[in-house]
CSV table of C-alpha atoms in Angstrom, one decimal:
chain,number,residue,atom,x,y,z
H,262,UNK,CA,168.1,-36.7,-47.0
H,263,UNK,CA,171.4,-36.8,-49.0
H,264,UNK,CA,171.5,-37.9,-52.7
H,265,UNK,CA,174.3,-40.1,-53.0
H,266,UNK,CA,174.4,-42.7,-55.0
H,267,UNK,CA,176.5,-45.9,-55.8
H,268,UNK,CA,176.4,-48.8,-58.7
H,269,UNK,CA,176.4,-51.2,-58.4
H,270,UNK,CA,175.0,-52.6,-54.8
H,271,UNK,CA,176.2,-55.9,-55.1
H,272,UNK,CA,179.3,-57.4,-57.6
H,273,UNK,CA,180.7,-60.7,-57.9
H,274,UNK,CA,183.2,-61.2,-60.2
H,275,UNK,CA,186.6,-63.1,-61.0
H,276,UNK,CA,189.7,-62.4,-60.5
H,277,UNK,CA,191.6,-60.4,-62.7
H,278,UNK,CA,188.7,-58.5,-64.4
H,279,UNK,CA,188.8,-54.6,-64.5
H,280,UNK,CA,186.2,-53.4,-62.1
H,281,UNK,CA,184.2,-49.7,-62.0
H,282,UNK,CA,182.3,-48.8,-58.9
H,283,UNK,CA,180.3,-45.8,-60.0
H,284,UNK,CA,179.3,-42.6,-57.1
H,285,UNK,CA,177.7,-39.5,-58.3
H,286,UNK,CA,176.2,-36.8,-55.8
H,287,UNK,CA,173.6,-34.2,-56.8
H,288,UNK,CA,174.5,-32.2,-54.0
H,289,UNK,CA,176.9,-30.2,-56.1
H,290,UNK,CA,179.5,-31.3,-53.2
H,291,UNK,CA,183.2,-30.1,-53.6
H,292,UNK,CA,184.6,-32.8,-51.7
H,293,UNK,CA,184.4,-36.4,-52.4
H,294,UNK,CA,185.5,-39.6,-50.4
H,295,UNK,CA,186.0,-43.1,-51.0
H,296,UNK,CA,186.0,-45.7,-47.9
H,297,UNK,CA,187.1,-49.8,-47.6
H,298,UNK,CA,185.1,-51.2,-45.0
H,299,UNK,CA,186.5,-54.4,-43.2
H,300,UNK,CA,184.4,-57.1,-42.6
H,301,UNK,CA,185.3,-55.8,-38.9
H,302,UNK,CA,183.2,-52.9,-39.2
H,303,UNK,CA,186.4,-50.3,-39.3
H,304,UNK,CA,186.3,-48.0,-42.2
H,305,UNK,CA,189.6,-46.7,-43.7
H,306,UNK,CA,190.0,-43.6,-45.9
H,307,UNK,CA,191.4,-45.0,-49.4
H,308,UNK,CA,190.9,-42.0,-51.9
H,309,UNK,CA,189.7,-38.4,-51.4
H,310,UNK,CA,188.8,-35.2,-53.9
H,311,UNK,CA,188.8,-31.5,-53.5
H,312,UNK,CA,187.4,-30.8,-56.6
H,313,UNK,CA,187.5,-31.3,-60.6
H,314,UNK,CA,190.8,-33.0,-61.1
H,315,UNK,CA,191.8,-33.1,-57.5
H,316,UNK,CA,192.4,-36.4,-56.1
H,317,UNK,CA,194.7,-37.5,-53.2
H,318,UNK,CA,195.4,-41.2,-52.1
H,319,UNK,CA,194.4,-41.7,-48.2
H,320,UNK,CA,195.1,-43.5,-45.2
H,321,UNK,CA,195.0,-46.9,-46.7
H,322,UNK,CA,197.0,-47.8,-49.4
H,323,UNK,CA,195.2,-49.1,-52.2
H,324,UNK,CA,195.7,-50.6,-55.6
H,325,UNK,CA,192.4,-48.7,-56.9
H,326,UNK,CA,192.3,-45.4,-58.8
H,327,UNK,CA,190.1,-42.3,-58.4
H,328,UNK,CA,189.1,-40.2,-61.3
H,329,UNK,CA,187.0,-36.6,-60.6
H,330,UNK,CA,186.7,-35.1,-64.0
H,331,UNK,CA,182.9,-34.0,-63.1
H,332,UNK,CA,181.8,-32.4,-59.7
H,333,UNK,CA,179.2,-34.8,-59.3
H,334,UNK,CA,181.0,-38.2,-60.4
H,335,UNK,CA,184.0,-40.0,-58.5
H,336,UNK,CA,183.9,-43.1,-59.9
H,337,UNK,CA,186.6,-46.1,-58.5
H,338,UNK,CA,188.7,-48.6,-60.6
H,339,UNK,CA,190.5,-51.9,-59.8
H,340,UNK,CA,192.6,-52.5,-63.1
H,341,UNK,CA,192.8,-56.3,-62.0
H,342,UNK,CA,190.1,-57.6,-59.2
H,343,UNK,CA,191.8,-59.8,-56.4
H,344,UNK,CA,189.9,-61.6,-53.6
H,345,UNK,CA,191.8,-59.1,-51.1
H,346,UNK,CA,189.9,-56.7,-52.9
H,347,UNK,CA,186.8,-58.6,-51.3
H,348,UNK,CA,185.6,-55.8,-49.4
H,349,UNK,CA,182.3,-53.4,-48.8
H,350,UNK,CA,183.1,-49.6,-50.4
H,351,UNK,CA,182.0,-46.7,-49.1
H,352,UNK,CA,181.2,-43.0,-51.2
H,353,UNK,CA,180.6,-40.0,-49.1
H,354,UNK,CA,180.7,-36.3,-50.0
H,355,UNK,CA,180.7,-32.9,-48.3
H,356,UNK,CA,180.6,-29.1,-48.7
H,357,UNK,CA,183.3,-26.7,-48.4
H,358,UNK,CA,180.3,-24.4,-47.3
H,359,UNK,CA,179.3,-26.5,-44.3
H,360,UNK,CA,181.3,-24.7,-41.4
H,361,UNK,CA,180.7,-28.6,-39.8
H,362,UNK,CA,181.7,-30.4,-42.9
H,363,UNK,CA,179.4,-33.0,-42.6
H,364,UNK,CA,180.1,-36.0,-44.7
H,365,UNK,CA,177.0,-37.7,-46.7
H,366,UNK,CA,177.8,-41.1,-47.4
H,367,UNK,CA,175.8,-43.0,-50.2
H,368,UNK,CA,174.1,-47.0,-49.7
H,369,UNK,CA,178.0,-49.0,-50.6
H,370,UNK,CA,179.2,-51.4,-53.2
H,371,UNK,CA,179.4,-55.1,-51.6
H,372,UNK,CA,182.7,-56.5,-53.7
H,373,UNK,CA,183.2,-60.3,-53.9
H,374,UNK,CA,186.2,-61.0,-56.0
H,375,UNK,CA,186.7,-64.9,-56.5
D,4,UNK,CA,197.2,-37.5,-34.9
D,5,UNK,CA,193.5,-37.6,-34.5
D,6,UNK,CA,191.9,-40.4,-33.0
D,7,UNK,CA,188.6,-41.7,-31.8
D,8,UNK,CA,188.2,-44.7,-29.1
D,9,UNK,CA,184.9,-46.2,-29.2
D,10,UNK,CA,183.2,-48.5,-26.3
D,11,UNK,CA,183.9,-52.3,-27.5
D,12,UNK,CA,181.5,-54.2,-28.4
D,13,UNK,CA,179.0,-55.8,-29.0
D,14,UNK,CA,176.3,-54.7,-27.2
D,15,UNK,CA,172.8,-56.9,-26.2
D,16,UNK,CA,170.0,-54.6,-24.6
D,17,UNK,CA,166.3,-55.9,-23.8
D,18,UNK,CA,163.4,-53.5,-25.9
D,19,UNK,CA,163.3,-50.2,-23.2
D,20,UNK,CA,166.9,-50.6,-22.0
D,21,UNK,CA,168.7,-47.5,-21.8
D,22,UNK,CA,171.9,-47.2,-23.6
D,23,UNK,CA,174.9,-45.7,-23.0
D,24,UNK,CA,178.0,-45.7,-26.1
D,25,UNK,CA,181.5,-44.3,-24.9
D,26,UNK,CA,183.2,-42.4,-27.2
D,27,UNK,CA,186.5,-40.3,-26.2
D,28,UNK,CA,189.1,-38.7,-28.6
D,29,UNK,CA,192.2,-36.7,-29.3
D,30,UNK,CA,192.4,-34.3,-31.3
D,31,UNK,CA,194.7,-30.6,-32.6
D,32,UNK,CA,192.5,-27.7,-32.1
D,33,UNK,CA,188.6,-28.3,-31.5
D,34,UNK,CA,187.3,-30.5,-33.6
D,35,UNK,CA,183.7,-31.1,-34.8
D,36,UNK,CA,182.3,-34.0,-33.5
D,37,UNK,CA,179.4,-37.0,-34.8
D,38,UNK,CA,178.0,-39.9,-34.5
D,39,UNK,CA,176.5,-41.9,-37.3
D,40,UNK,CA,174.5,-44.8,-37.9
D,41,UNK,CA,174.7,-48.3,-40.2
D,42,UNK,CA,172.3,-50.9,-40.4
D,43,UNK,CA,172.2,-53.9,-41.9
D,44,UNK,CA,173.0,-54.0,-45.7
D,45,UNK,CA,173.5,-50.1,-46.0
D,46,UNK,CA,175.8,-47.0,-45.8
D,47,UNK,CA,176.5,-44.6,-42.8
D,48,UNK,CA,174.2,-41.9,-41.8
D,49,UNK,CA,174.5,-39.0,-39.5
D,50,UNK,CA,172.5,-39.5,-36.7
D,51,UNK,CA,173.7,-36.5,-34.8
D,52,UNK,CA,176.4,-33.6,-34.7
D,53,UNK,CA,178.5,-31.2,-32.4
D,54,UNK,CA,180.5,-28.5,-33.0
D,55,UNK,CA,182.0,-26.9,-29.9
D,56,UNK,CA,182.1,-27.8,-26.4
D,57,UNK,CA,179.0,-27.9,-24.3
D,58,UNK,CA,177.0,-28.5,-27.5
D,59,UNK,CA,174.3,-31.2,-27.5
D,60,UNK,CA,173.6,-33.1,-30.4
D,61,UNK,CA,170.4,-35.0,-30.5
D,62,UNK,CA,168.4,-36.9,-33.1
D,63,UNK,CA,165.5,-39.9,-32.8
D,64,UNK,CA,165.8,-39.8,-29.2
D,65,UNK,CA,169.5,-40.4,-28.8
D,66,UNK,CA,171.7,-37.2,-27.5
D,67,UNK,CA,175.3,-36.7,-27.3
D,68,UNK,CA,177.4,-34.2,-25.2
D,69,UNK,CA,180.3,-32.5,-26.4
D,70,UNK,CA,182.7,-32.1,-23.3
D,71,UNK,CA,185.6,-30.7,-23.8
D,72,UNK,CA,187.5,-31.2,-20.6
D,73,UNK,CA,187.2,-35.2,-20.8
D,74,UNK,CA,187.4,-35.2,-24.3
D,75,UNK,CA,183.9,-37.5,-24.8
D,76,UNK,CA,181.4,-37.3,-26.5
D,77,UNK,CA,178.7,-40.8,-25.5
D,78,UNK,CA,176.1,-41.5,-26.9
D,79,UNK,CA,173.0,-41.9,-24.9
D,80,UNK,CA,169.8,-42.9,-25.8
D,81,UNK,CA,166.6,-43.5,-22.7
D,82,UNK,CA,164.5,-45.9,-24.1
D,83,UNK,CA,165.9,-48.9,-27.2
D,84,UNK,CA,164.0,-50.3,-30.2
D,85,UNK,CA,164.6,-53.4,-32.2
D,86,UNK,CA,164.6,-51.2,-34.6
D,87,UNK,CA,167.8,-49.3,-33.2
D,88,UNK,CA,169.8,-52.4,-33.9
D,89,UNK,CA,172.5,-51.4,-36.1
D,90,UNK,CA,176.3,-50.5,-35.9
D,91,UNK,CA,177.2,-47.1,-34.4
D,92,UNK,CA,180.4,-45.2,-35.4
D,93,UNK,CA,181.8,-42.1,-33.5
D,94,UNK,CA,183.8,-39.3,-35.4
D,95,UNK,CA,185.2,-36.1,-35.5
D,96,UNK,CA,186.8,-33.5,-38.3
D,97,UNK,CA,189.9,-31.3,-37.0
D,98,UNK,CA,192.1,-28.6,-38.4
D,99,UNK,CA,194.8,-30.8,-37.6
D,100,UNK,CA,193.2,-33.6,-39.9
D,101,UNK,CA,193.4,-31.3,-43.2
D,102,UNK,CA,189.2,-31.7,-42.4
D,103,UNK,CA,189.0,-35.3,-43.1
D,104,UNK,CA,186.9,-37.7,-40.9
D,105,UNK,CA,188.6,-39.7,-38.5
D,106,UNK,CA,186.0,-43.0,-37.0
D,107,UNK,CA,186.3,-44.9,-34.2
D,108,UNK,CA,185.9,-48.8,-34.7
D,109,UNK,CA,181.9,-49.0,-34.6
D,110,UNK,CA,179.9,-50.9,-31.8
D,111,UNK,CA,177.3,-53.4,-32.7
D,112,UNK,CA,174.0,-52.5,-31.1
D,113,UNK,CA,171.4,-55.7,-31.0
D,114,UNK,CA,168.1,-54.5,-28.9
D,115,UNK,CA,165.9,-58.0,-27.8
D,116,UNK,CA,162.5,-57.7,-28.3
C-alpha cells in the first residue's frame, strides 16, 4: 500500500482567502504530481516535480503554485480562492527507479470555494 | 501526442455480470500501460499494470491484455460485485510523454445487487 498523504480531505472556504493543500510521501519518491479532477471524472496534469527544487507547470494551466523544497513534501497554493477553483485535487508520486513508473496517488483534497 | 480512448459510460451490470472496459491508445515508442481504480469519496489506485506487448496484467479478478497490434488494452473482469462499483481510468506512460501519465476519461461502473 502506498503512503501518500493529503490535508486536508475536505475545505470550504470564501473567496479570496489564500489556500494550502498539503501532500507528503514517505516513499522517498523523486517524482511528484499534482492533478484537478473535473466533476466529469477527467483528470488533468496541473503541476509536476523532478526533485528538490524542480517543478514544471503541466497540461492545465493553473493559477496555483507548487513548491518542492523537501523530497517528501509538495504542497499546493491558491494565493486568492475562486469558486472556479471549486474542484477535487489529486497528489500522486513515483520512482525514477520503477522501470514501470508507477504513479501512487494519495486519498484528494475536495475544494469548495464560495 | 499520447492519448487514451476509453469505452463511454456509464455502465449498469447485475451482481455476476461479466464485464468488459475498452480501452485503445496512441502512443511514440511502447508505452507502459494501467488501469486504475476510484471509488466513491477517494483517490486512484492501481488496480493492474503492463509493460510490453503480450503482457497480462491482473489483479482482484480483473485482467487486462497488452496488444500491441490493436493498440488495446480492455479490461475484463468474469464475475462483478457491488463492491466493484467505482470509476475506472485507463493509462499509459511513454518515452514520447517525457514519462508522464496520460488517462483516458474514466467509465463509471455501478454493479446491481
Amino acid at each position: 500500500e502506498a503512503d501518500i498523504y493529503q490535508t486536508p480531505r475536505y475545505l470550504v472556504i470564501g473567496t479570496g482567502k489564500k489556500i494550502t493543500l498539503e501532500c507528503s510521501q514517505t516513499m522517498g519518491h523523486d517524482k511528484m504530481y499534482w492533478y484537478q479532477q473535473d466533476p466529469g471524472m477527467e483528470l488533468h496534469l496541473i503541476h509536476y516535480s523532478y526533485g528538490v527544487n524542480s517543478t514544471e507547470k503541466g497540461d492545465l494551466s493553473s493559477e496555483s503554485t507548487v513548491s518542492r523544497i523537501r523530497t517528501e513534501h509538495f504542497p499546493l497554493t491558491l494565493e486568492s480562492a475562486r469558486p472556479s477553483h471549486t474542484s477535487q485535487y489529486l497528489c500522486a508520486s513515483s520512482s525514477f527507479e520503477e522501470t514501470q513508473e508507477t504513479q501512487y496517488f494519495g486519498p484528494g483534497t475536495r475544494l469548495l470555494v464560495l | 501526442g499520447d492519448s487514451v480512448t476509453q469505452m463511454e459510460g456509464p455502465v449498469t451490470l447485475s451482481e455476476e455480470a461479466f464485464l468488459t472496459i475498452n480501452c485503445t491508445y496512441t502512443a511514440t515508442g511502447y508505452p507502459s500501460l494501467f488501469w486504475y481504480v476510484q471509488y466513491p469519496g477517494e483517490g486512484l489506485q492501481l488496480l493492474l499494470k503492463a509493460t510490453k506487448a503480450d503482457d497480462k496484467g491482473s489483479n482482484k479478478g480483473f485482467e487486462a491484455t497488452y496488444r500491441k497490434e490493436t493498440t488495446s488494452f480492455h479490461l475484463e473482469k468474469g464475475s462483478v460485485q457491488v463492491s466493484d462499483s467505482a470509476v475506472y481510468f485507463c493509462a499509459l506512460i511513454s518515452s514520447g510523454s517525457a514519462r508522464q501519465l496520460t488517462f483516458g476519461s474514466g467509465t463509471q461502473l455501478t454493479v446491481l445487487p
